[in-house]
PDB file of C-alpha atoms in Angstrom:
ATOM      1  CA  MET A   1     202.617  93.728 -65.256  1.00 93.00           C
ATOM      2  CA  LYS A   2     206.003  95.340 -65.830  1.00 97.00           C
ATOM      3  CA  PRO A   3     206.475  98.702 -64.104  1.00 98.00           C
ATOM      4  CA  ILE A   4     206.989 102.144 -65.541  1.00 98.00           C
ATOM      5  CA  PHE A   5     210.250 103.697 -64.386  1.00 98.00           C
ATOM      6  CA  VAL A   6     210.057 107.409 -63.583  1.00 98.00           C
ATOM      7  CA  ILE A   7     213.657 108.586 -63.329  1.00 98.00           C
ATOM      8  CA  ASN A   8     214.571 112.097 -62.187  1.00 98.00           C
ATOM      9  CA  GLY A   9     218.004 113.656 -62.462  1.00 97.00           C
ATOM     10  CA  PRO A  10     220.108 116.155 -60.557  1.00 96.00           C
ATOM     11  CA  ASN A  11     218.604 118.914 -58.422  1.00 94.00           C
ATOM     12  CA  LEU A  12     215.010 117.741 -58.890  1.00 96.00           C
ATOM     13  CA  ASN A  13     214.993 116.757 -55.210  1.00 96.00           C
ATOM     14  CA  ARG A  14     214.977 120.538 -54.619  1.00 95.00           C
ATOM     15  CA  LEU A  15     211.708 121.137 -56.469  1.00 94.00           C
ATOM     16  CA  GLY A  16     209.385 123.391 -54.524  1.00 94.00           C
ATOM     17  CA  LYS A  17     212.352 125.464 -53.318  1.00 93.00           C
ATOM     18  CA  ARG A  18     214.552 125.690 -56.410  1.00 86.00           C
ATOM     19  CA  GLU A  19     213.881 128.639 -58.717  1.00 85.00           C
ATOM     20  CA  PRO A  20     210.095 128.624 -58.222  1.00 89.00           C
ATOM     21  CA  GLU A  21     209.723 131.246 -60.976  1.00 84.00           C
ATOM     22  CA  ILE A  22     210.894 128.546 -63.428  1.00 82.00           C
ATOM     23  CA  TYR A  23     209.910 125.244 -61.782  1.00 87.00           C
ATOM     24  CA  GLY A  24     206.952 126.229 -59.601  1.00 87.00           C
ATOM     25  CA  THR A  25     206.338 125.254 -55.983  1.00 93.00           C
ATOM     26  CA  THR A  26     205.308 121.628 -56.435  1.00 96.00           C
ATOM     27  CA  THR A  27     207.639 119.215 -54.632  1.00 97.00           C
ATOM     28  CA  LEU A  28     209.033 115.989 -56.033  1.00 97.00           C
ATOM     29  CA  ALA A  29     206.965 114.067 -53.462  1.00 98.00           C
ATOM     30  CA  GLU A  30     203.830 115.734 -54.840  1.00 98.00           C
ATOM     31  CA  ILE A  31     204.906 114.852 -58.377  1.00 98.00           C
ATOM     32  CA  GLU A  32     205.374 111.231 -57.319  1.00 98.00           C
ATOM     33  CA  THR A  33     201.797 111.182 -56.008  1.00 98.00           C
ATOM     34  CA  MET A  34     200.569 112.678 -59.289  1.00 98.00           C
ATOM     35  CA  CYS A  35     202.414 109.983 -61.259  1.00 98.00           C
ATOM     36  CA  ARG A  36     201.058 107.129 -59.145  1.00 98.00           C
ATOM     37  CA  GLU A  37     197.502 108.484 -59.457  1.00 98.00           C
ATOM     38  CA  ALA A  38     197.873 108.846 -63.231  1.00 98.00           C
ATOM     39  CA  ALA A  39     199.204 105.283 -63.514  1.00 98.00           C
ATOM     40  CA  GLY A  40     196.210 103.770 -61.733  1.00 97.00           C
ATOM     41  CA  ASP A  41     196.874 100.053 -61.330  1.00 97.00           C
ATOM     42  CA  HIS A  42     200.055 100.164 -63.401  1.00 97.00           C
ATOM     43  CA  PRO A  43     203.121  99.772 -61.126  1.00 98.00           C
ATOM     44  CA  VAL A  44     205.533 102.710 -60.948  1.00 98.00           C
ATOM     45  CA  ARG A  45     209.131 102.814 -59.742  1.00 98.00           C
ATOM     46  CA  PHE A  46     209.821 106.449 -58.950  1.00 98.00           C
ATOM     47  CA  ARG A  47     213.455 107.476 -58.504  1.00 98.00           C
ATOM     48  CA  GLN A  48     215.648 110.572 -58.198  1.00 98.00           C
ATOM     49  CA  SER A  49     219.412 110.936 -58.005  1.00 98.00           C
ATOM     50  CA  ASN A  50     222.055 113.596 -58.305  1.00 97.00           C
ATOM     51  CA  ALA A  51     224.521 110.893 -59.434  1.00 97.00           C
ATOM     52  CA  GLU A  52     224.834 109.999 -63.116  1.00 97.00           C
ATOM     53  CA  HIS A  53     225.985 106.430 -62.420  1.00 98.00           C
ATOM     54  CA  GLU A  54     222.903 105.724 -60.314  1.00 98.00           C
ATOM     55  CA  ILE A  55     220.616 106.919 -63.120  1.00 98.00           C
ATOM     56  CA  VAL A  56     222.452 104.620 -65.536  1.00 98.00           C
ATOM     57  CA  ASP A  57     221.972 101.710 -63.108  1.00 98.00           C
ATOM     58  CA  TRP A  58     218.219 102.417 -62.950  1.00 98.00           C
ATOM     59  CA  ILE A  59     217.996 102.475 -66.740  1.00 98.00           C
ATOM     60  CA  HIS A  60     219.732  99.071 -66.744  1.00 98.00           C
ATOM     61  CA  GLU A  61     217.138  97.874 -64.225  1.00 98.00           C
ATOM     62  CA  ALA A  62     214.392  99.156 -66.525  1.00 98.00           C
ATOM     63  CA  ILE A  63     215.981  97.329 -69.470  1.00 98.00           C
ATOM     64  CA  ASP A  64     215.607  94.073 -67.535  1.00 98.00           C
ATOM     65  CA  GLU A  65     212.315  94.697 -65.730  1.00 98.00           C
ATOM     66  CA  GLY A  66     210.471  97.731 -67.110  1.00 98.00           C
ATOM     67  CA  ALA A  67     207.728  98.380 -69.633  1.00 98.00           C
ATOM     68  CA  GLY A  68     208.549 102.041 -70.224  1.00 98.00           C
ATOM     69  CA  ILE A  69     210.732 104.899 -69.031  1.00 98.00           C
ATOM     70  CA  LEU A  70     209.712 108.438 -68.170  1.00 98.00           C
ATOM     71  CA  ILE A  71     212.931 110.365 -67.650  1.00 98.00           C
ATOM     72  CA  ASN A  72     213.649 113.922 -66.612  1.00 97.00           C
ATOM     73  CA  PRO A  73     217.429 113.867 -66.823  1.00 96.00           C
ATOM     74  CA  ALA A  74     217.578 117.570 -65.874  1.00 89.00           C
ATOM     75  CA  GLY A  75     221.051 119.019 -66.542  1.00 84.00           C
ATOM     76  CA  LEU A  76     222.359 115.624 -67.649  1.00 88.00           C
ATOM     77  CA  SER A  77     220.118 115.875 -70.724  1.00 87.00           C
ATOM     78  CA  PHE A  78     222.681 118.034 -72.427  1.00 87.00           C
ATOM     79  CA  ARG A  79     225.946 116.243 -71.659  1.00 84.00           C
ATOM     80  CA  SER A  80     225.529 112.639 -70.531  1.00 91.00           C
ATOM     81  CA  ILE A  81     226.748 110.113 -73.071  1.00 95.00           C
ATOM     82  CA  PRO A  82     226.423 107.293 -70.466  1.00 97.00           C
ATOM     83  CA  ILE A  83     222.695 108.017 -70.021  1.00 97.00           C
ATOM     84  CA  LEU A  84     222.233 108.250 -73.792  1.00 97.00           C
ATOM     85  CA  ASP A  85     224.025 104.924 -74.325  1.00 98.00           C
ATOM     86  CA  ALA A  86     221.975 103.202 -71.603  1.00 98.00           C
ATOM     87  CA  LEU A  87     218.689 104.503 -73.035  1.00 98.00           C
ATOM     88  CA  LYS A  88     219.688 103.245 -76.500  1.00 98.00           C
ATOM     89  CA  MET A  89     219.603  99.706 -75.063  1.00 98.00           C
ATOM     90  CA  PHE A  90     215.977 100.025 -73.868  1.00 98.00           C
ATOM     91  CA  SER A  91     213.504  98.433 -76.272  1.00 97.00           C
ATOM     92  CA  GLY A  92     210.312  99.992 -74.875  1.00 98.00           C
ATOM     93  CA  PRO A  93     208.961 103.519 -75.139  1.00 98.00           C
ATOM     94  CA  ILE A  94     210.867 106.398 -73.563  1.00 98.00           C
ATOM     95  CA  VAL A  95     209.286 109.742 -72.728  1.00 98.00           C
ATOM     96  CA  GLU A  96     211.684 112.595 -71.970  1.00 97.00           C
ATOM     97  CA  LEU A  97     210.194 115.275 -69.755  1.00 97.00           C
ATOM     98  CA  HIS A  98     211.241 118.799 -68.819  1.00 94.00           C
ATOM     99  CA  ILE A  99     209.246 120.956 -66.434  1.00 93.00           C
ATOM    100  CA  SER A 100     210.241 124.148 -68.223  1.00 85.00           C
ATOM    101  CA  ASN A 101     210.248 124.715 -71.966  1.00 81.00           C
ATOM    102  CA  ILE A 102     213.933 124.163 -72.611  1.00 82.00           C
ATOM    103  CA  HIS A 103     213.648 125.847 -76.012  1.00 75.00           C
ATOM    104  CA  ARG A 104     212.638 129.167 -74.427  1.00 72.00           C
ATOM    105  CA  ARG A 105     215.651 129.169 -72.144  1.00 66.00           C
ATOM    106  CA  GLU A 106     219.344 129.858 -72.662  1.00 65.00           C
ATOM    107  CA  ALA A 107     220.952 128.232 -75.717  1.00 68.00           C
ATOM    108  CA  ILE A 108     222.826 125.689 -73.592  1.00 68.00           C
ATOM    109  CA  TYR A 109     219.439 124.024 -72.870  1.00 63.00           C
ATOM    110  CA  HIS A 110     218.309 123.719 -76.492  1.00 58.00           C
ATOM    111  CA  ARG A 111     220.041 120.454 -77.470  1.00 75.00           C
ATOM    112  CA  SER A 112     219.136 117.412 -75.420  1.00 85.00           C
ATOM    113  CA  LEU A 113     221.078 114.250 -76.194  1.00 92.00           C
ATOM    114  CA  VAL A 114     218.220 112.233 -74.667  1.00 95.00           C
ATOM    115  CA  SER A 115     215.767 113.619 -77.243  1.00 91.00           C
ATOM    116  CA  THR A 116     217.647 111.740 -79.963  1.00 94.00           C
ATOM    117  CA  VAL A 117     216.491 108.395 -78.523  1.00 96.00           C
ATOM    118  CA  ALA A 118     213.199 109.375 -76.871  1.00 97.00           C
ATOM    119  CA  THR A 119     209.923 108.156 -78.293  1.00 97.00           C
ATOM    120  CA  ALA A 120     208.319 111.443 -77.222  1.00 97.00           C
ATOM    121  CA  VAL A 121     209.329 114.684 -75.503  1.00 96.00           C
ATOM    122  CA  ILE A 122     207.197 116.801 -73.184  1.00 96.00           C
ATOM    123  CA  ALA A 123     208.472 120.217 -72.142  1.00 94.00           C
ATOM    124  CA  GLY A 124     206.969 123.319 -70.606  1.00 93.00           C
ATOM    125  CA  LEU A 125     203.841 121.908 -68.948  1.00 95.00           C
ATOM    126  CA  GLY A 126     205.290 122.333 -65.478  1.00 94.00           C
ATOM    127  CA  PRO A 127     204.643 119.532 -62.966  1.00 96.00           C
ATOM    128  CA  ARG A 128     201.412 118.698 -64.870  1.00 97.00           C
ATOM    129  CA  GLY A 129     203.635 117.243 -67.553  1.00 97.00           C
ATOM    130  CA  TYR A 130     204.356 114.238 -65.369  1.00 98.00           C
ATOM    131  CA  PRO A 131     200.843 112.750 -65.216  1.00 98.00           C
ATOM    132  CA  THR A 132     200.412 113.585 -68.908  1.00 98.00           C
ATOM    133  CA  ALA A 133     203.620 111.691 -69.644  1.00 98.00           C
ATOM    134  CA  VAL A 134     202.612 108.722 -67.471  1.00 98.00           C
ATOM    135  CA  LYS A 135     199.258 108.389 -69.244  1.00 98.00           C
ATOM    136  CA  SER A 136     200.924 108.710 -72.648  1.00 97.00           C
ATOM    137  CA  LEU A 137     203.554 106.149 -71.715  1.00 97.00           C
ATOM    138  CA  ILE A 138     200.871 103.645 -70.684  1.00 97.00           C
ATOM    139  CA  GLU A 139     199.153 104.190 -74.045  1.00 97.00           C
ATOM    140  CA  LEU A 140     202.463 103.662 -75.875  1.00 97.00           C
ATOM    141  CA  ILE A 141     203.109 100.445 -73.931  1.00 96.00           C
ATOM    142  CA  GLY A 142     199.675  99.154 -74.933  1.00 89.00           C
ATOM    143  CA  GLN A 143     200.355  99.571 -78.663  1.00 58.00           C
TER     144      GLN A 143
END
């Protein structure tokens, strides 16, 4: 069974400490546990990087080995052409996730480049969005 890639972008390693009024107090390690529980027997490769090139490399890995991608590109959502171009090469389902509702925030957060290639977008559910996205991604893979 091909794995689901859960790819997290810049500053998400600081979850639990970073702006808890926006992102809550759940850590990325806790989110990883939530994702693995939601996936059940489906394999998950859970990753986080502050480096754009590393995220692109993981998308390439998913192109070759993955069944689906759940990506929270964080701030790179709004400016990364390399991530957009890499995602365009992926033939499986892509779920873009944002912990906060990006449309209720400052205007700079309203236009995600990743949304233009995502199969689905989840925003504003907080950390609970991750297991919801994992379950949805598994359903999309099964179609």
